[in-house]
Coordinates of C-alpha atoms in Angstrom, one line a residue:
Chain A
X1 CA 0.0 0.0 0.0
X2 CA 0.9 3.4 -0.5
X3 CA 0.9 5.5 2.5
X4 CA 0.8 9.0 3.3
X5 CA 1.7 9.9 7.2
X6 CA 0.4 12.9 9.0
X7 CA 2.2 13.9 12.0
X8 CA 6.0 13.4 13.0
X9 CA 5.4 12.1 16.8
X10 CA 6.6 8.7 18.6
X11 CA 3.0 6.9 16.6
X12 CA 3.8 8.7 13.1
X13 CA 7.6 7.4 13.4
X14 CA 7.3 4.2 14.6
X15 CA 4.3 3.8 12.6
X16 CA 6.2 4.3 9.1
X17 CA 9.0 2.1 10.3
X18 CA 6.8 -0.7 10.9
X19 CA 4.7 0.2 7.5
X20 CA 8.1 -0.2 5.2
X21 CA 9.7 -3.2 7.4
X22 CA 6.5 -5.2 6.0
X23 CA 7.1 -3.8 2.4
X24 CA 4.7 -0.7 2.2
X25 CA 5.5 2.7 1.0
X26 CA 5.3 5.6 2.7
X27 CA 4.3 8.4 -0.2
X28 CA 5.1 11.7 2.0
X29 CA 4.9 12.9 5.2
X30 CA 3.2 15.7 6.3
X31 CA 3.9 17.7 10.1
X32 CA 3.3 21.2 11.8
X33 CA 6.2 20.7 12.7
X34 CA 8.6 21.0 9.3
X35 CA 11.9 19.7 11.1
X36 CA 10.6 16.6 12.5
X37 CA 8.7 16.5 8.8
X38 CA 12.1 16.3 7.2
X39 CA 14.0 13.6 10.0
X40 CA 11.0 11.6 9.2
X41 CA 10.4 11.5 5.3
X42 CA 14.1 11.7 5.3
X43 CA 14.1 8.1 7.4
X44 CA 11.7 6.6 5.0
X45 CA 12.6 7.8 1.9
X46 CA 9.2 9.7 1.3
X47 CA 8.8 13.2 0.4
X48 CA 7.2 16.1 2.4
X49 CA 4.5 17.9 2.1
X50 CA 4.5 21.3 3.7
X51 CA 1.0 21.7 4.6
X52 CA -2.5 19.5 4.8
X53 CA -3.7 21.2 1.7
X54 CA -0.9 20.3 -0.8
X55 CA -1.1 16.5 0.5
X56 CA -0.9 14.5 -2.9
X57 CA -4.2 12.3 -4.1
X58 CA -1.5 9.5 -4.3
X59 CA -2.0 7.2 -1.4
X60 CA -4.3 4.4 -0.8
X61 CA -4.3 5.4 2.8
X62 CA -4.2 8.6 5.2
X63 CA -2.5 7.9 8.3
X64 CA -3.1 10.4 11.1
X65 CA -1.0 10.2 13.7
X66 CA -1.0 13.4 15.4
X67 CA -2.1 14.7 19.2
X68 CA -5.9 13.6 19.9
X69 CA -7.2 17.3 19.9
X70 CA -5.5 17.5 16.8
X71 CA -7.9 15.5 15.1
X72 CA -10.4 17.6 14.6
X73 CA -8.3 20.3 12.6
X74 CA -6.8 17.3 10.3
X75 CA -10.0 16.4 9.8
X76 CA -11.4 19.5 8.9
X77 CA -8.8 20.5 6.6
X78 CA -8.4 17.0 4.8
X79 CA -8.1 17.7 0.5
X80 CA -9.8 14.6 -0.6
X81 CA -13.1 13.1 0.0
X82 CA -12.8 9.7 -1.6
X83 CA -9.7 8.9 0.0
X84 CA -9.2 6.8 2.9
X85 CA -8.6 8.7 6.2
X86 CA -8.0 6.6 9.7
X87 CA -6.6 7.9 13.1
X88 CA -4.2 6.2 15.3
X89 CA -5.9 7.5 18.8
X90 CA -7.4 4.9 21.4
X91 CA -10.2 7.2 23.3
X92 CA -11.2 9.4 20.0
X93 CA -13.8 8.7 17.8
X94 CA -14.3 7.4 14.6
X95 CA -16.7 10.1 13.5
X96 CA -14.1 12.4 13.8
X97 CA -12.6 12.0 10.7
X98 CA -16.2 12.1 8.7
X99 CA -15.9 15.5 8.2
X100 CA -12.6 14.2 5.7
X101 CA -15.6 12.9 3.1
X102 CA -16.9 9.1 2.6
X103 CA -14.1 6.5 4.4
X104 CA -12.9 6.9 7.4
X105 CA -11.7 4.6 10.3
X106 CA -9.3 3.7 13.2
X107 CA -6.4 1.8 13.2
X108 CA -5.0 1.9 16.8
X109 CA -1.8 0.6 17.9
X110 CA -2.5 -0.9 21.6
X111 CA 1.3 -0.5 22.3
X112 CA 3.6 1.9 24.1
X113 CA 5.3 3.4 21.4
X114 CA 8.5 5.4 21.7
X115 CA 10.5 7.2 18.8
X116 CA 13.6 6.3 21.0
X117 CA 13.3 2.5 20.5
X118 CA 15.5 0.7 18.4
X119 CA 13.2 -2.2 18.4
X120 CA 9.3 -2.9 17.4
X121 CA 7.7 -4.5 20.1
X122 CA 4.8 -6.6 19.1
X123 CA 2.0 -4.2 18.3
X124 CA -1.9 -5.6 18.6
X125 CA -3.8 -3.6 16.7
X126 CA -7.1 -2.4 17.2
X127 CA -9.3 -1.6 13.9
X128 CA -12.4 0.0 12.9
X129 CA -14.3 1.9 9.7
X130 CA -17.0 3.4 8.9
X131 CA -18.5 0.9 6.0
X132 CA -17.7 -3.0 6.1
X133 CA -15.3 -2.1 2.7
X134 CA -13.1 0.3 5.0
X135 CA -12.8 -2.2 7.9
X136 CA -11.5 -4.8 5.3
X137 CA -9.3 -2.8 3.7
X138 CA -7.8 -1.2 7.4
X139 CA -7.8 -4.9 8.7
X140 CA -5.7 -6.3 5.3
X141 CA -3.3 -3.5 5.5
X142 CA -2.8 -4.1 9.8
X143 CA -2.6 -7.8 9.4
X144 CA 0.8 -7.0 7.2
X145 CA 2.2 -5.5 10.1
X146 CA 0.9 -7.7 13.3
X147 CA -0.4 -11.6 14.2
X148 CA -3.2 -9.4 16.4
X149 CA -5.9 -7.7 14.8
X150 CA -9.3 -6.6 16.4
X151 CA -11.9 -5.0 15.3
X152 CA -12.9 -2.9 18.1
X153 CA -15.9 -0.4 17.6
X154 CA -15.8 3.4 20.2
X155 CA -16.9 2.0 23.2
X156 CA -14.5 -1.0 23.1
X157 CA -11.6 1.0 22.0
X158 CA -12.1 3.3 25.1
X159 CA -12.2 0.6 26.9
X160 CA -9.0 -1.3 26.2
X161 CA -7.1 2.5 25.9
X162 CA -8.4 3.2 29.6
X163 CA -7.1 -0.5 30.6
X164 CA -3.3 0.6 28.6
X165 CA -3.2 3.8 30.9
X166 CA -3.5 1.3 33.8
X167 CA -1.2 -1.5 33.5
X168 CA 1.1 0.6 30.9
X169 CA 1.2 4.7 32.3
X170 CA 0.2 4.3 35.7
X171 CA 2.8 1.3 36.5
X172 CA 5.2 2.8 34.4
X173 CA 4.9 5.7 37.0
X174 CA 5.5 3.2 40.1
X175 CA 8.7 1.9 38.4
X176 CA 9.8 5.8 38.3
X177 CA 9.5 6.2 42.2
X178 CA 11.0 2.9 42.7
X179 CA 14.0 3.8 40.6
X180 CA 14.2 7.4 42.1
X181 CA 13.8 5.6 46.0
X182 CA 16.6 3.1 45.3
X183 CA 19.0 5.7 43.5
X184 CA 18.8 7.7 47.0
X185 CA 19.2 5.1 48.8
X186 CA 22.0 3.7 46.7
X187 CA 20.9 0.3 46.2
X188 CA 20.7 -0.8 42.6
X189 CA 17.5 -1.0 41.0
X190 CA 18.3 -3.0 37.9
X191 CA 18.4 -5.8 40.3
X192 CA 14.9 -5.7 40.5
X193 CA 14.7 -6.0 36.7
X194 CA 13.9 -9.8 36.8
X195 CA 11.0 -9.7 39.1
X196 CA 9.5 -7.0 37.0
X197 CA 9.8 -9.2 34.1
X198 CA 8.1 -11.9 35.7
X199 CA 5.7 -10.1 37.2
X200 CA 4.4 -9.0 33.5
X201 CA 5.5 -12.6 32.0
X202 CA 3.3 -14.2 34.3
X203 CA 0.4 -12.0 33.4
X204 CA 0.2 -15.0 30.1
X205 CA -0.5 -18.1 32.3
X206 CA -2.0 -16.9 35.5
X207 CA -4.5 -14.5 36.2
X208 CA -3.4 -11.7 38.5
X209 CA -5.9 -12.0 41.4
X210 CA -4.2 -15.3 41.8
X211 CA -0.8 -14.3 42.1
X212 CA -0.8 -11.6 44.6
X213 CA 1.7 -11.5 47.1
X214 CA 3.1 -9.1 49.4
X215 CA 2.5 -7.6 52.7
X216 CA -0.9 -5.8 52.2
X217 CA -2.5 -9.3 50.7
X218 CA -1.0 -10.9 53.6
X219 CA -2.0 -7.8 56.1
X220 CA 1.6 -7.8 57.5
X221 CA 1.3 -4.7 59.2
X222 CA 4.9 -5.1 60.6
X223 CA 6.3 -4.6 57.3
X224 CA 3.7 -2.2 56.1
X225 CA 4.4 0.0 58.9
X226 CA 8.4 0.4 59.0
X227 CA 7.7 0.5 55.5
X228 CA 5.7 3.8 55.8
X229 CA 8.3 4.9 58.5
X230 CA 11.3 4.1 55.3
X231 CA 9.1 6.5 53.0
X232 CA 8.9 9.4 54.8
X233 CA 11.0 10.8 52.7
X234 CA 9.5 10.2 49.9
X235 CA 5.9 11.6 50.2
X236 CA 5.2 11.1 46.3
X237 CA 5.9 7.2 47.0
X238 CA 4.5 7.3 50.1
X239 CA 1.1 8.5 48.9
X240 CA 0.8 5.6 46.4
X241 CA 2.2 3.4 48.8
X242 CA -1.1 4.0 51.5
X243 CA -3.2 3.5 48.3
X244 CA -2.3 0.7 46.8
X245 CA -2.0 -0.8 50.1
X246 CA -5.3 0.1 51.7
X247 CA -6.7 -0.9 47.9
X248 CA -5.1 -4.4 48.1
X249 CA -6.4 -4.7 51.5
X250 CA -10.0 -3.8 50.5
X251 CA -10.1 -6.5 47.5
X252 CA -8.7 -9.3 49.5
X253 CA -10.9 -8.6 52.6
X254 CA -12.4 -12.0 54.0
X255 CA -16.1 -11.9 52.5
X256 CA -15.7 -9.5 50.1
X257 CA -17.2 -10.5 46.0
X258 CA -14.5 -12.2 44.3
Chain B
X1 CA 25.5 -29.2 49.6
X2 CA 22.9 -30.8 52.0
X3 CA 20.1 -28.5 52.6
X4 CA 17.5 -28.5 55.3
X5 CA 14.4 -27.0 54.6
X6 CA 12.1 -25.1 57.2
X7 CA 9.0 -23.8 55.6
X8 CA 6.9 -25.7 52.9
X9 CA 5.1 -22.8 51.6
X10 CA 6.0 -20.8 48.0
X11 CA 9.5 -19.6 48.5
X12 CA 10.4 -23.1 50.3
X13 CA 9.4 -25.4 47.6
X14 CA 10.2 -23.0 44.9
X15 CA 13.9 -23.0 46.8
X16 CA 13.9 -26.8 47.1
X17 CA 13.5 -27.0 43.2
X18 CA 16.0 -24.6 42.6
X19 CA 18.6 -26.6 44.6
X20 CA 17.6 -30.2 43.2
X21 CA 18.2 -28.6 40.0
X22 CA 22.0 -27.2 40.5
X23 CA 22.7 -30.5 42.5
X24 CA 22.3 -30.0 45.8
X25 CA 20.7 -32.5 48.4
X26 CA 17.8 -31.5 50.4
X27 CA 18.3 -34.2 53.4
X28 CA 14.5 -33.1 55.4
X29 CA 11.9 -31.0 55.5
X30 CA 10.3 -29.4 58.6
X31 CA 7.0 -27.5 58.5
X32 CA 4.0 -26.8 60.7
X33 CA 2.0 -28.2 58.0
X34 CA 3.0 -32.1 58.0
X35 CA 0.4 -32.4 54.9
X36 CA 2.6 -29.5 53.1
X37 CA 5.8 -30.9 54.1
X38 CA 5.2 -34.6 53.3
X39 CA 4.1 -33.6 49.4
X40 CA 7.7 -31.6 49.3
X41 CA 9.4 -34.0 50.7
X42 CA 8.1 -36.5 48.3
X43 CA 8.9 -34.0 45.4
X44 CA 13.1 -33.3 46.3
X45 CA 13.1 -37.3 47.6
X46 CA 13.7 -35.7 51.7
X47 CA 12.6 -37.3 54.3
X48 CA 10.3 -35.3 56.7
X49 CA 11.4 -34.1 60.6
X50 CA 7.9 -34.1 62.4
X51 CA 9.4 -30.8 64.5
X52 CA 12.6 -28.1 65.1
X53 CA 13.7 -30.8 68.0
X54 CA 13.8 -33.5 65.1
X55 CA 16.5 -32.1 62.8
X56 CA 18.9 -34.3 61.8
X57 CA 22.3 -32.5 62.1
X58 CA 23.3 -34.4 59.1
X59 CA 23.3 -30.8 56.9
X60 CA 25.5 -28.0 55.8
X61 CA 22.9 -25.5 55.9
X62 CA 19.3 -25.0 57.3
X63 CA 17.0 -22.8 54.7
X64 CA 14.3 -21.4 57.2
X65 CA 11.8 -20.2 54.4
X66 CA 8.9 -19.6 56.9
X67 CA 6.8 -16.7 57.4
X68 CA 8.7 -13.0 58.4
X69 CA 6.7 -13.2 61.8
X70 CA 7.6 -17.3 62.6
X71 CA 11.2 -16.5 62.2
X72 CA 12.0 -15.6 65.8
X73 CA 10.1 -19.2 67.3
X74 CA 11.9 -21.2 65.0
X75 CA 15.3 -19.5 65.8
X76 CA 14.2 -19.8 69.7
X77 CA 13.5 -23.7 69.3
X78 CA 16.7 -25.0 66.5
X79 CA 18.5 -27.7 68.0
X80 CA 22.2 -27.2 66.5
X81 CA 24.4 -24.3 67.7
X82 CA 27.0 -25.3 65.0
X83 CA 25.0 -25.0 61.9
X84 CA 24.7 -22.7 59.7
X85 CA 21.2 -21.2 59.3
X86 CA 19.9 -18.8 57.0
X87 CA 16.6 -16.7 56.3
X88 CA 15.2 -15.6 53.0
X89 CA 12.9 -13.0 54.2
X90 CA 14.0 -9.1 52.7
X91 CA 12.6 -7.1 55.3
X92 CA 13.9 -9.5 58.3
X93 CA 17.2 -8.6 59.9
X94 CA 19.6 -11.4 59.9
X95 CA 20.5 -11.0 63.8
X96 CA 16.9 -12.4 64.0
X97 CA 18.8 -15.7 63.7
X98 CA 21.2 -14.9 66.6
X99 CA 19.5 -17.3 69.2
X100 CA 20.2 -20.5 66.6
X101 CA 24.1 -20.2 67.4
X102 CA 27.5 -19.0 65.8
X103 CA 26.5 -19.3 62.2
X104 CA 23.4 -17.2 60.2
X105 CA 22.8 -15.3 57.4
X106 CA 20.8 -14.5 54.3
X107 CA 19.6 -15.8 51.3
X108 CA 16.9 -13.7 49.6
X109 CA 15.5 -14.1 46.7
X110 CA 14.3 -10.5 44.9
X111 CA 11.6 -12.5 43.5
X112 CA 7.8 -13.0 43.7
X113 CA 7.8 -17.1 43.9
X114 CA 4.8 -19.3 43.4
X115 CA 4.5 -22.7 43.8
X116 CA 2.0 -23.2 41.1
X117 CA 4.6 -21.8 38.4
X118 CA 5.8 -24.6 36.3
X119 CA 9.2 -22.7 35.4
X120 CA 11.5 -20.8 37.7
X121 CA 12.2 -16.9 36.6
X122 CA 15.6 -15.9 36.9
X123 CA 16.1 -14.7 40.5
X124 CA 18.1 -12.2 42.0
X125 CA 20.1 -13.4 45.6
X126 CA 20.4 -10.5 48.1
X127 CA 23.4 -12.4 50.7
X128 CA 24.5 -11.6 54.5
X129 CA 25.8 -13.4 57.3
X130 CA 27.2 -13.0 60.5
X131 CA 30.7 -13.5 59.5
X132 CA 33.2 -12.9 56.1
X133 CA 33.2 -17.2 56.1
X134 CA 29.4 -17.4 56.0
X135 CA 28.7 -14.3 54.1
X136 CA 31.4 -16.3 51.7
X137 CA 29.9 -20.0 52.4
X138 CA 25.9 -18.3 51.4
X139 CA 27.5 -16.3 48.5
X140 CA 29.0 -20.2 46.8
X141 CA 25.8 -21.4 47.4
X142 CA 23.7 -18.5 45.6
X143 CA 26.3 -18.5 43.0
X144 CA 25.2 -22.1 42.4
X145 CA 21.8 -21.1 41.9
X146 CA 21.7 -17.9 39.8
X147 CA 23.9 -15.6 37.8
X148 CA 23.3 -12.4 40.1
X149 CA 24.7 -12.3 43.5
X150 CA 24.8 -9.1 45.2
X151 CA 25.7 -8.9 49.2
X152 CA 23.4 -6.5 50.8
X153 CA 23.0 -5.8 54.2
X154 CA 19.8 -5.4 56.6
X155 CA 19.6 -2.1 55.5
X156 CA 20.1 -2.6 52.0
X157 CA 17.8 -5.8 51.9
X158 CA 15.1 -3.7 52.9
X159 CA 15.3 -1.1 50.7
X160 CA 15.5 -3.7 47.5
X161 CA 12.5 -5.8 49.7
X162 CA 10.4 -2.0 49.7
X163 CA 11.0 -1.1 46.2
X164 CA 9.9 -5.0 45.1
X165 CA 6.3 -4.3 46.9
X166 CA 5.9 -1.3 44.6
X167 CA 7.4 -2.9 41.2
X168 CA 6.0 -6.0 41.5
X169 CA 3.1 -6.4 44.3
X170 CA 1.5 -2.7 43.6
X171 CA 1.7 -3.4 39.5
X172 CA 0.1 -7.0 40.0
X173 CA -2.6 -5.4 41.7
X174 CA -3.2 -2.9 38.6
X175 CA -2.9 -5.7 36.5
X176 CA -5.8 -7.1 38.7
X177 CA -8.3 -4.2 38.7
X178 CA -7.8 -3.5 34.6
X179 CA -8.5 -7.0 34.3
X180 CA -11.7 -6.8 36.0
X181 CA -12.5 -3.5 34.4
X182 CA -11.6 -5.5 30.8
X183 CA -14.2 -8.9 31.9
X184 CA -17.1 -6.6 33.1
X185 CA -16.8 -4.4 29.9
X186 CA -16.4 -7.4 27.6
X187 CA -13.2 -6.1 25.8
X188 CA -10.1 -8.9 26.3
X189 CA -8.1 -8.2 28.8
X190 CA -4.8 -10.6 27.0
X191 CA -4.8 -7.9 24.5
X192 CA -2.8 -5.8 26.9
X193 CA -0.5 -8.5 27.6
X194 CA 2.2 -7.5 24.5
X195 CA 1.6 -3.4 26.0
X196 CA 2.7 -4.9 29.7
X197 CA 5.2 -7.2 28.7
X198 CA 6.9 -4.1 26.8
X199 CA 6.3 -1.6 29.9
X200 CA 8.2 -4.1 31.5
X201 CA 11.2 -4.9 29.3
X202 CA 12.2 -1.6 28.2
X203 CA 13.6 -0.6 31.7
X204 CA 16.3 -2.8 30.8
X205 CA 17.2 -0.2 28.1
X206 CA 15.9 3.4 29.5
X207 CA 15.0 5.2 32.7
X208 CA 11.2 4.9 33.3
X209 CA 11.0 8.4 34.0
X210 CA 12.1 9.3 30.1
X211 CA 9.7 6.8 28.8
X212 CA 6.5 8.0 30.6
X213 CA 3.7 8.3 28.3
X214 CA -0.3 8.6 28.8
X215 CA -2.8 11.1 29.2
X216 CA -1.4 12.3 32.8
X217 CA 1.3 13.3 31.6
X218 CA 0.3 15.1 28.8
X219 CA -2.1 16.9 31.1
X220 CA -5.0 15.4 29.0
X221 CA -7.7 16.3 30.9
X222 CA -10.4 15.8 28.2
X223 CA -9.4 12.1 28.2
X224 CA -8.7 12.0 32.3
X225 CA -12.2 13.0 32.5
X226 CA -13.5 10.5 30.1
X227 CA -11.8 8.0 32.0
X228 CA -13.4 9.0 35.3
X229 CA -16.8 8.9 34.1
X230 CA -16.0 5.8 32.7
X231 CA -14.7 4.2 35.8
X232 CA -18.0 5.7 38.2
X233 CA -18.8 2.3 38.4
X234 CA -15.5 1.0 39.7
X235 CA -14.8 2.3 42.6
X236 CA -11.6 1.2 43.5
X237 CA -9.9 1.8 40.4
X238 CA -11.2 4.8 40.0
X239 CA -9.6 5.6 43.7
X240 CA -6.3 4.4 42.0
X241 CA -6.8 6.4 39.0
X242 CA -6.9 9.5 40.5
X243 CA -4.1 9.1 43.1
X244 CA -1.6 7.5 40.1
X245 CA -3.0 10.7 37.7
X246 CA -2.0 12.8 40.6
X247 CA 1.2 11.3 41.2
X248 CA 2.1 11.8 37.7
X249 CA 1.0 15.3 37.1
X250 CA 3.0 16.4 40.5
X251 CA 6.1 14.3 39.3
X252 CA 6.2 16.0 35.6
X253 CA 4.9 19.5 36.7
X254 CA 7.1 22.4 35.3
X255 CA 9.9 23.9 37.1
X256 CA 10.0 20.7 39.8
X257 CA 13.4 19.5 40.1
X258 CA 13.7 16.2 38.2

């Protein structure tokens, strides 16, 4: 397929990597931002197009991957109404892009997605359209790029993106304190690399309800208390700490719904 | 070596397998729970001691793998003052051992260890003892086991032990509640697993505070808000979504020192 990208971001990036690693071509790239145009186009071989209006009628396929409130501008500034238009963005809608003309969808990388990696992680991808012909077409072109493809309506998207921010954002965060708490307490913390990876790996036989350990499932209140006493110089971690804790506490409490 | 085991829960038979597999001999094992002890002894071909006052004295080292608060009554009631006896509890100091005799120490493994898991993870050994020979005897053995050995004192064990709850314990329990938000929605919740497996293995490569992504940090409140109106029905990660958004806004806020 040939593929014009719009935006220059982490998505747009590693989206055209992944797009001519499986033998696609990207046409031209187009960015408010004209520097991280060029890096890009430059990367990929395509040309650059310096604003939404002089976008070439070339491509099969308009990739926007730019900022979520972005979308709407794209949208309402898109040249051609028979092309096909689809956004990269977990908790926006598809209707966004109808005001681009007749077939528009989503194709929505549930990944963490970094311009700094120098690998692709796998990538499910979640897919939708606005006619049965535009979720075939977005599903053939993501099924070149990943084993994972699901087609995923709004509701469902929002969903799984909310679900991302949780087990991706959020403990991304706690790995952050924990890093910043070892480093000034000059233990290492790439020793605890291993239990990190198993505590993800695990994720693929076991559900995680049935793997909790620690002191709060086991209401050790020795070790949660000189525990609090360690962090109190580290309100940030500390915070977290009483919440996860008093959270754990409340989902494992004797009589409570499993 | 020929180990004595104390303890037949998760981290005593997941230890017992790890020392039948590098060689050792596990001569007995000694538990509260005879029913526990008799299915781990059948499994590492020891015989069982029916209490402490039964030990054998036939072993190098005694592995007390018991629970942080039955340490002290089995270090009150060991029989041997010559032996050498170790604990693999982080947050437990190692003079805890003191009453048992001249010779105690560490072994801790910086892992979260289930008895159910059919594979051991690679595991981390934080090592003390009372003495350079026992720190040096403990170290041999750990090296036998796994290809990280770090010695770390009390101090040191509990820092590593603290930061473990909030990698490992805190994240499962994210894991847990996106789950349940995924099953009660009806999206899959083993779509996420490729985004947490990634989360997890790019630490090994970058800082997690460069690689933080999600609407918190982007100050996204449009899709914060969405989130929390989606979440009205679940308490408890909605409790959890809030404090983590909070944690991460404060954390990235302009002009705080990083």
């Amino acid at each position: 397929m040939k593929v014009s990208i719009i935006g220059s971001g982490n998505v747009a990036t590693v989206m055209a990597t992944l797009l001519v690693k499986a033998g696609h071509t990207i046409t031209e790239v187009c960015s408010r931002n004209p520097e991280h145009a060029a890096v890009l186009a430059a990367g990929c071989a395509a040309s650059v197009a310096g604003s939404l209006q002089l976008l070439s009628g070339d491509a099969d396929l308009y990739l926007v991957a730019v900022s979520d409130t972005a979308i709407p501008e794209v949208a309402a500034d898109f040249p051609h109404r028979d092309k096909l238009v689809v956004h990269t963005a977990g908790p926006v809608a598809k209707n966004e892009l109808a005001p681009t003309g007749n077939r528009f969808g989503v194709l929505y990388p549930l990944q963490t997605l970094r311009k700094e990696l120098t690998y692709i992680p796998e990538i499910p991808f979640l897919v939708d359209g606005n006619t049965p012909e535009v979720v075939s077409t977005i599903r053939i072109l993501a099924e070149s790029l990943s084993s994972t493809v699901i087609p995923a309506d709004d509701a469902q998207r929002k969903h799984l993106h909310l679900a991302a921010v949780v087990v991706s954002n959020f403990t991304n965060h706690l790995y952050t304190l924990a890093a910043g708490y070892c480093t000034d307490n000059a233990v290492p913390f790439s020793v605890l690399h291993p239990l990190v990876l198993e505590t993800a790996q695990r994720l693929q036989h076991f559900s995680p309800a049935s793997m909790q350990t620690g002191p709060a499932v086991r209401n050790d209140s020795t070790t949660i208390e000189s525990h609090l006493v360690l962090l109190q110089q580290f309100p940030a971690l500390q915070k977290l700490y009483i919440a996860c804790t008093e959270s754990i506490q409340e989902y494992y409490k004797p009589g409570r719904e499993a």
